[in-house]
Short mmCIF file of C-alpha atoms and ligand atoms in Angstrom, two decimals:
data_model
loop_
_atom_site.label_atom_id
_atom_site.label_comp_id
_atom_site.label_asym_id
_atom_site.label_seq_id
_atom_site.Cartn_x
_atom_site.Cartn_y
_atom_site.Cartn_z
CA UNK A 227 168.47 80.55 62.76
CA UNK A 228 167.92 81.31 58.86
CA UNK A 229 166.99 77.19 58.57
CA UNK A 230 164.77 77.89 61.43
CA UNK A 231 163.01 80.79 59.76
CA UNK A 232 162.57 79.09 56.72
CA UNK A 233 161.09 75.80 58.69
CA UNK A 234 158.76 78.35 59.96
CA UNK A 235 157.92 79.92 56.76
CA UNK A 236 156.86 76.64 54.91
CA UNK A 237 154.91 75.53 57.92
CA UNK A 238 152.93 78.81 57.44
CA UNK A 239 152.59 78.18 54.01
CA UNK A 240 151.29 74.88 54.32
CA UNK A 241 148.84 76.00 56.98
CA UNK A 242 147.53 78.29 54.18
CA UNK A 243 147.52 75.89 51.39
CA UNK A 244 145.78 73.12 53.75
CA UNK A 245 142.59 75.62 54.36
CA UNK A 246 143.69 75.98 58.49
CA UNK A 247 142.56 79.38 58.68
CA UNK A 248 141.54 80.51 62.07
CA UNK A 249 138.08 81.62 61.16
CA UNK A 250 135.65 80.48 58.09
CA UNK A 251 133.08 82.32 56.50
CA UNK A 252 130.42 80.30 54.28
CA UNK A 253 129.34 82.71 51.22
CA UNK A 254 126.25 81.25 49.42
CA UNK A 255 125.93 82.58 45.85
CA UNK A 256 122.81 81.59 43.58
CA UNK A 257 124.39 81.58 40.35
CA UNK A 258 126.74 79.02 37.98
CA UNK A 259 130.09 77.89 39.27
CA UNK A 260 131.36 78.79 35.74
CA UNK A 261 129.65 82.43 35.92
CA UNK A 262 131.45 85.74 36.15
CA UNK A 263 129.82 86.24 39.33
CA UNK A 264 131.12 83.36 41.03
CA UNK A 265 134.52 83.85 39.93
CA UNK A 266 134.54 87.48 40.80
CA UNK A 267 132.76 86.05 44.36
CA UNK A 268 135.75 83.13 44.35
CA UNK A 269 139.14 85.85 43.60
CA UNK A 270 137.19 88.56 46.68
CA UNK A 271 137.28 85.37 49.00
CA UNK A 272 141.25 84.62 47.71
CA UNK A 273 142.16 88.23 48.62
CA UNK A 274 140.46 88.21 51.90
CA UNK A 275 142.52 85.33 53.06
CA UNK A 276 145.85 86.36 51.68
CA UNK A 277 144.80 90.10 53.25
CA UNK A 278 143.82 88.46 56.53
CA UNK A 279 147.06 86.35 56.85
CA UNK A 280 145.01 83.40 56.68
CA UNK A 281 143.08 84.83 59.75
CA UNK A 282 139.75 84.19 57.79
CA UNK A 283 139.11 82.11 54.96
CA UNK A 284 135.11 82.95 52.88
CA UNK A 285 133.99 79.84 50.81
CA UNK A 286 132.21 80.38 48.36
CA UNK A 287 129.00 78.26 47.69
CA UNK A 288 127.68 78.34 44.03
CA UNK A 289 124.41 77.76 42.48
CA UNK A 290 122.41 78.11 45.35
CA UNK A 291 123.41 75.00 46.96
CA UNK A 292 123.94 76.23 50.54
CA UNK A 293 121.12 78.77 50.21
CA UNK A 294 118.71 79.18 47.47
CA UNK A 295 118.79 82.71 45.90
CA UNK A 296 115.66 83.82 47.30
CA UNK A 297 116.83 82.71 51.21
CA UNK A 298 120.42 83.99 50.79
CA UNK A 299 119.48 87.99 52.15
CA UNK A 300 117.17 86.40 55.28
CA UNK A 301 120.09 83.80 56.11
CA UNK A 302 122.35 86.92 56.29
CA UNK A 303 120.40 88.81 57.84
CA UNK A 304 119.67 86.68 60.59
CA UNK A 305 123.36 85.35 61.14
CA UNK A 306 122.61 81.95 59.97
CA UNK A 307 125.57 82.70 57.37
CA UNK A 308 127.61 85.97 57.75
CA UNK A 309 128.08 86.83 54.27
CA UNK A 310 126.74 86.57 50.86
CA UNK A 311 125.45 87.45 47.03
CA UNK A 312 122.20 88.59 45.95
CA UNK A 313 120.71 89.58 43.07
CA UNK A 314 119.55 93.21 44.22
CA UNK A 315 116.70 93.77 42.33
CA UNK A 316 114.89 90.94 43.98
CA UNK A 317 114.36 92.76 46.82
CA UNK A 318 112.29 95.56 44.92
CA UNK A 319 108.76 93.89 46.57
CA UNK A 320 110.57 95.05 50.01
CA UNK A 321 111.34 98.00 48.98
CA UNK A 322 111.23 99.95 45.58
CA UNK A 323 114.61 101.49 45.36
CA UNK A 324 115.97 97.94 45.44
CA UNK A 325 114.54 98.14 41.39
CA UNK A 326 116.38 101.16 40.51
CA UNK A 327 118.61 99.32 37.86
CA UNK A 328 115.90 97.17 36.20
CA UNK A 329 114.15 100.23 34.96
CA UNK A 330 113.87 99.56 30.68
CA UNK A 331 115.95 101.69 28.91
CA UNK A 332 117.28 104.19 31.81
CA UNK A 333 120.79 103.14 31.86
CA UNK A 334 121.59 100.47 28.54
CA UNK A 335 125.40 100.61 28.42
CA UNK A 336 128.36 100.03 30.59
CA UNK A 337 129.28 103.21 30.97
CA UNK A 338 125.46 104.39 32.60
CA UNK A 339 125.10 101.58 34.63
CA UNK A 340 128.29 102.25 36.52
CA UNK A 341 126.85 106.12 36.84
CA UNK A 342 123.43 104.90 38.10
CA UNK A 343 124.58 102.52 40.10
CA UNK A 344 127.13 106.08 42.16
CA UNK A 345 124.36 107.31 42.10
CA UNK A 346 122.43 104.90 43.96
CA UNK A 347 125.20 103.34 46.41
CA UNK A 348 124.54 105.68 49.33
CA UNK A 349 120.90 105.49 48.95
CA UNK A 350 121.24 101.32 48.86
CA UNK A 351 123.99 101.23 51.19
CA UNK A 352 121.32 103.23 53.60
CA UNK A 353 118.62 101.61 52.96
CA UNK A 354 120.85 97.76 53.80
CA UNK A 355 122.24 99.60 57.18
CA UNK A 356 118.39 99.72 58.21
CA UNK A 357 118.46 96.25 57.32
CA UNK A 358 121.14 95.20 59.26
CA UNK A 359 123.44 94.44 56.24
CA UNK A 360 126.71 96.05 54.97
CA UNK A 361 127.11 96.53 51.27
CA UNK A 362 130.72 95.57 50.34
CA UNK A 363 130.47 95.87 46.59
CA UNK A 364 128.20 95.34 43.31
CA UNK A 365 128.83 94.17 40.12
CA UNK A 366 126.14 94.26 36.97
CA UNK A 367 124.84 91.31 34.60
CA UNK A 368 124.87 92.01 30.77
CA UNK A 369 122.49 93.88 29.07
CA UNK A 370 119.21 91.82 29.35
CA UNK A 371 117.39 90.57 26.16
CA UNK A 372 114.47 88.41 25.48
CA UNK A 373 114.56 84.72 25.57
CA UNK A 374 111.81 83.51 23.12
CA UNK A 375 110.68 79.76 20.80
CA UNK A 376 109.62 80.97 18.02
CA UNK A 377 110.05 84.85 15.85
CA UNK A 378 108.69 87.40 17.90
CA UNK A 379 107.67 90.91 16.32
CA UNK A 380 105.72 92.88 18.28
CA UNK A 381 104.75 92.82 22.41
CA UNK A 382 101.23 91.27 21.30
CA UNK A 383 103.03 87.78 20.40
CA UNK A 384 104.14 87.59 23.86
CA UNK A 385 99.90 87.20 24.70
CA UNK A 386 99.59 84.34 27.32
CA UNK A 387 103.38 83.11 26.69
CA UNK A 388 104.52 81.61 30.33
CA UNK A 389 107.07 84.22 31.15
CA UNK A 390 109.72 82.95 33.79
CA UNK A 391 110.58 86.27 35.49
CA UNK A 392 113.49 86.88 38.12
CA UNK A 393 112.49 89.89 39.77
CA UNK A 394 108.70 92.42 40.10
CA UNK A 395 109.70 94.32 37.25
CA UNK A 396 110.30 91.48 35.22
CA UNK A 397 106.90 89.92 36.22
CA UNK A 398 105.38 93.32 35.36
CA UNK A 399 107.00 93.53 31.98
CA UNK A 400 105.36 90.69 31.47
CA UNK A 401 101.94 91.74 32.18
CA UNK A 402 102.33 94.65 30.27
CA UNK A 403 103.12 92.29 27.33
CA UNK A 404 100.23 90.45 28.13
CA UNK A 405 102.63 87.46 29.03
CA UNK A 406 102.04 85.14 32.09
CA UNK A 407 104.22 86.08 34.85
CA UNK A 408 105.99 83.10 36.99
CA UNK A 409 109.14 83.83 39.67
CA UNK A 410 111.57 81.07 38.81
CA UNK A 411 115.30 81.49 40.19
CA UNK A 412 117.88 81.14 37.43
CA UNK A 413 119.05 77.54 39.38
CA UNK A 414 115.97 76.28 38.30
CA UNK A 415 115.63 78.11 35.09
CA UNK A 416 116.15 75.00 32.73
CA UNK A 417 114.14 72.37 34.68
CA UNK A 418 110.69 75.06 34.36
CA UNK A 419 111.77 75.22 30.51
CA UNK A 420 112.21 71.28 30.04
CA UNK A 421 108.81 71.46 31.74
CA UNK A 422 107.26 73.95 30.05
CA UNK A 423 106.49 75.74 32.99
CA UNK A 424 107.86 78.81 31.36
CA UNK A 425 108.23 79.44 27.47
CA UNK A 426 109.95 82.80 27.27
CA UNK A 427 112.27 85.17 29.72
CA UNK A 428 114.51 88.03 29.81
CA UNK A 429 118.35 87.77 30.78
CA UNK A 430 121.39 88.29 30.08
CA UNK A 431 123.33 86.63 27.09
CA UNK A 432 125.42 84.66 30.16
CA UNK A 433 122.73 83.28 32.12
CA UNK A 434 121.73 81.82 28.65
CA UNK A 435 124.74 80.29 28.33
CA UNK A 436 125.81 79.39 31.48
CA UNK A 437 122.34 77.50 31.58
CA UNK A 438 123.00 76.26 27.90
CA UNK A 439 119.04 77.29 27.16
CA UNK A 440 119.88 76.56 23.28
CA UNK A 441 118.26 73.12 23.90
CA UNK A 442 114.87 74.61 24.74
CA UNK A 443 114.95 78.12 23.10
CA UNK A 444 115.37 79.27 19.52
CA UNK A 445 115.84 83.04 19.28
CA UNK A 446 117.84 85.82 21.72
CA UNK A 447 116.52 89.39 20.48
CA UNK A 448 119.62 91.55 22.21
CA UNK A 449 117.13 94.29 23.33
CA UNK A 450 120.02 95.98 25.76
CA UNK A 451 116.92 97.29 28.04
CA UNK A 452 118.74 97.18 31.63
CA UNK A 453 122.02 95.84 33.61
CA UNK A 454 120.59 94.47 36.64
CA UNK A 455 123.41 93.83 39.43
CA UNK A 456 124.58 91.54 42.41
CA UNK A 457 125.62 92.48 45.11
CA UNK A 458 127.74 91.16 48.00
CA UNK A 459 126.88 92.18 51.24
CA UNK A 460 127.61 91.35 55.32
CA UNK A 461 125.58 90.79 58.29
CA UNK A 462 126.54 94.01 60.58
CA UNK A 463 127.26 92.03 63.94
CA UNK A 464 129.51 89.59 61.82
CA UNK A 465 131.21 93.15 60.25
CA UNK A 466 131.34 94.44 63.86
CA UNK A 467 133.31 91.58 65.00
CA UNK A 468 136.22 92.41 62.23
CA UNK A 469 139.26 93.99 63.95
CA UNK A 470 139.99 97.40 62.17
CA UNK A 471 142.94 95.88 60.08
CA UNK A 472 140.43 93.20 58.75
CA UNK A 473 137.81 95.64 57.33
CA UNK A 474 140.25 97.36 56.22
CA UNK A 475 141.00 94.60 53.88
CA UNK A 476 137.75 93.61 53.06
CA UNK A 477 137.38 97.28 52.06
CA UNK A 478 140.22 97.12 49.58
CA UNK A 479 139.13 93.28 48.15
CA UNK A 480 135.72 94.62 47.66
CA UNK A 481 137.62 97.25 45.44
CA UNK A 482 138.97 94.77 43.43
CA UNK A 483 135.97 92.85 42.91
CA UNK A 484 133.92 95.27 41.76
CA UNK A 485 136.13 96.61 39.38
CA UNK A 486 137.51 92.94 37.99
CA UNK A 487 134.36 91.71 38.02
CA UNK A 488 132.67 94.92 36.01
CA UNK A 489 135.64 93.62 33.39
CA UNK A 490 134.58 90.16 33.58
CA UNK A 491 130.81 90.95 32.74
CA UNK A 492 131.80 92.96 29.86
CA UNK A 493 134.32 90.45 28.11
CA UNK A 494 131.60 87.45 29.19
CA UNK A 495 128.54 89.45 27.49
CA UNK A 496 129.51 89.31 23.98
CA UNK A 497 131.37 86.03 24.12
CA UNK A 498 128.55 84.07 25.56
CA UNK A 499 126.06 86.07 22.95
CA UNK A 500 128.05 84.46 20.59
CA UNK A 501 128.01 81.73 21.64
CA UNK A 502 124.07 81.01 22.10
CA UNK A 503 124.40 82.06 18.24
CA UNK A 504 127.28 79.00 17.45
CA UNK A 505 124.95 76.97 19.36
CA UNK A 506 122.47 77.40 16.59
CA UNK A 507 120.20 80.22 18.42
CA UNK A 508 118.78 83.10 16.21
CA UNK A 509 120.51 86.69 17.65
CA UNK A 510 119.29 89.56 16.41
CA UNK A 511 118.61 92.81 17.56
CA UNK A 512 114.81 93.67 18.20
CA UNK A 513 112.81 94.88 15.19
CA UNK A 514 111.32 97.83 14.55
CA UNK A 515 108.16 97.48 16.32
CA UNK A 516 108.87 95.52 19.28
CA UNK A 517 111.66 97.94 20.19
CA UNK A 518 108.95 100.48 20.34
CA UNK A 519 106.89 98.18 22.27
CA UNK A 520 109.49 97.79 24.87
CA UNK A 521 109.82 101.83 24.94
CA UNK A 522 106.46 102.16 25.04
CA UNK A 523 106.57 99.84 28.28
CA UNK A 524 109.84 100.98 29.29
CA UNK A 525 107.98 104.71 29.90
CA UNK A 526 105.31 102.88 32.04
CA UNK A 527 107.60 101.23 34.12
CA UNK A 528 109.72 104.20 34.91
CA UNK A 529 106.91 106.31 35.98
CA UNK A 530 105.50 103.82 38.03
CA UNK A 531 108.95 103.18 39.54
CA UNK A 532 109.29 106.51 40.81
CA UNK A 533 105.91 106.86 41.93
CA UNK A 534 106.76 103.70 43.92
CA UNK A 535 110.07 104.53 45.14
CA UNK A 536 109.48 108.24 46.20
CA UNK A 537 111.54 110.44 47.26
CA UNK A 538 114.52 107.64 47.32
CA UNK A 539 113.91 107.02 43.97
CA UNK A 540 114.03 110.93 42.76
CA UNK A 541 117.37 111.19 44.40
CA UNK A 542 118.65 108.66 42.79
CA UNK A 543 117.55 109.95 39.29
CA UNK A 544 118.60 113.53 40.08
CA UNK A 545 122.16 112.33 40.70
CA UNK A 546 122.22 110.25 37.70
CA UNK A 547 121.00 112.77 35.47
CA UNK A 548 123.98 115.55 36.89
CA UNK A 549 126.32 112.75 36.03
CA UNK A 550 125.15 112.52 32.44
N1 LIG X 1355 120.78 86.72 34.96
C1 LIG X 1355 120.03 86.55 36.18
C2 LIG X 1355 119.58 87.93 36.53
C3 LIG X 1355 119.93 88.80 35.41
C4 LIG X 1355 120.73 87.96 34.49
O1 LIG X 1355 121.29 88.34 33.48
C5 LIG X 1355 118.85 85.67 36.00
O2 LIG X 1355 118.40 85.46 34.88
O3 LIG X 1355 118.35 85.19 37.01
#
């Protein structure tokens, strides 16, 4: 009997090494296999399938090769895939509150995003349920900085630059620097830069890296102005079909992911700033008067934001401001 249960062990074992789960979820992702993201995206899938029992196995598809970054929300929402990752703010053309963490300068650290982002979970998570979507969980980028080829000291040397921007405040940053605006997913980021099709952007210090932009660009000014996030989200019919138990652990994976992967961002951010610098980049903080450019911009943005988002977006900045 004990041989027999041990047979029967290994043969369950097996099943779960050999990827025979009953059920398989595809998870397109738009970012670098190597990124935090995707890892973060790779360990939720790995707890889902130990959780499940091997019930249901998610794999992960990186770098927008199931789904390009701007088609992953539509092929969600429409069932063609029943889960995926999407770079939040990119939705702020459907609606405004989607924008609420690329605002310059609101929340710069760690520490603020994670109280903006309390702040604005039920408000996103209600706004996704209209949608048809469940939000599972959300983790943030590094602090963005500017991406530029040659020393850049004031807004007015960004005049008619191509400006590769990921998101509508990006592209209106852009404008406001007099730059020329141009929506380019960060899959495609190097290929518009080997073509000059864009000269400058804002990112993170890891999308730099992860897209090794040191060949094309020559100085990273670490302006800290916003952590935009991902997040990770479920078609509702696809959620509906979980059995209790199942959500249950998708609940408590989601947990883990956005916590480990909040820890991931942070130890990625300053090694891969270093490392654009070992690559031979120039990494410097802003100077004086471009920081007060960006301020000066920042305060535009912000008030056009919440003109823009409403009553949505006041909610969201009364909450974080009690938190402060
Ligand atoms: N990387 C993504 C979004 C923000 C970031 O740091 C990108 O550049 O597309």
């Amino acid at each position: 009997m004990r041989m027999l249960g041990m047979v029967a062990a290994s043969a369950v074992l097996l099943a779960a090494g050999s990827g025979l789960a009953q059920e398989r979820w595809d998870m397109p992702m738009a970012y670098a296999e190597r990124n935090f993201h995707t890892q973060t995206g790779k360990a939720f899938a790995e707890c889902v399938r130990i959780g499940t029992g091997d019930e249901l196995e998610i794999v992960v598809h990186a770098g927008g090769s199931l789904f390009k970054g701007n088609e992953i929300k539509r092929a969600v929402q429409t069932g063609q895939v029943p889960i995926g990752e999407r770079l939040l703010s990119a939705h702020q053309n459907e609606n405004p509150v989607f924008g609420y963490d690329s605002i310059p300068f609101l929340a710069t650290s760690y520490e603020d995003s994670e109280k903006l982002w309390q702040a604005a979970r039920p408000v996103i998570e209600q706004v996704l349920e209209e949608q048809g979507l469940v939000l599972l969980y959300s983790v943030p980028w590094p602090p963005q900085g500017l991406y530029t080829k040659k020393p850049i000291e004031s807004a007015s040397d960004m005049e008619g630059v191509k400006f590769r921007a990921y998101n509508a405040a990006t592209a209106r940053l852009a404008e406001l620097m007099g730059a020329q605006p141009v929506q380019i997913e960060a899959a495609e980021l190097v290929q518009a830069l080997a073509t000059g099709v864009a000269e400058s952007f804002i990112s993170s210090g890891a999308t730099g890296y992860d897209r090794k932009v040191w060949e094309y660009m020559t100085h990273f000014y670490d302006v800290q102005a916003w952590l935009p996030r991902n997040y990770v989200f479920v078609n509702k019919q696809a959620w509906e079909s979980l059995s209790d138990q199942q959500r249950g652990v998708f609940r408590a994976c989601a947990y883990m992911a956005e916590l480990a992967g909040t820890k991931w961002s942070q130890v990625y951010a300053s090694w891969t700033v270093e490392q654009l610098a070992k690559n031979g980049m120039t990494v410097t903080p802003p100077g004086d008067r471009l920081r007060a450019d960006f301020e000066r911009i920042g305060e535009t943005m912000t008030k056009e934001w919440l003109e823009a988002a409403g009553e949505l977006g006041q909610r969201i900045i009364d909450a974080y401001r009690a938190m402060k």
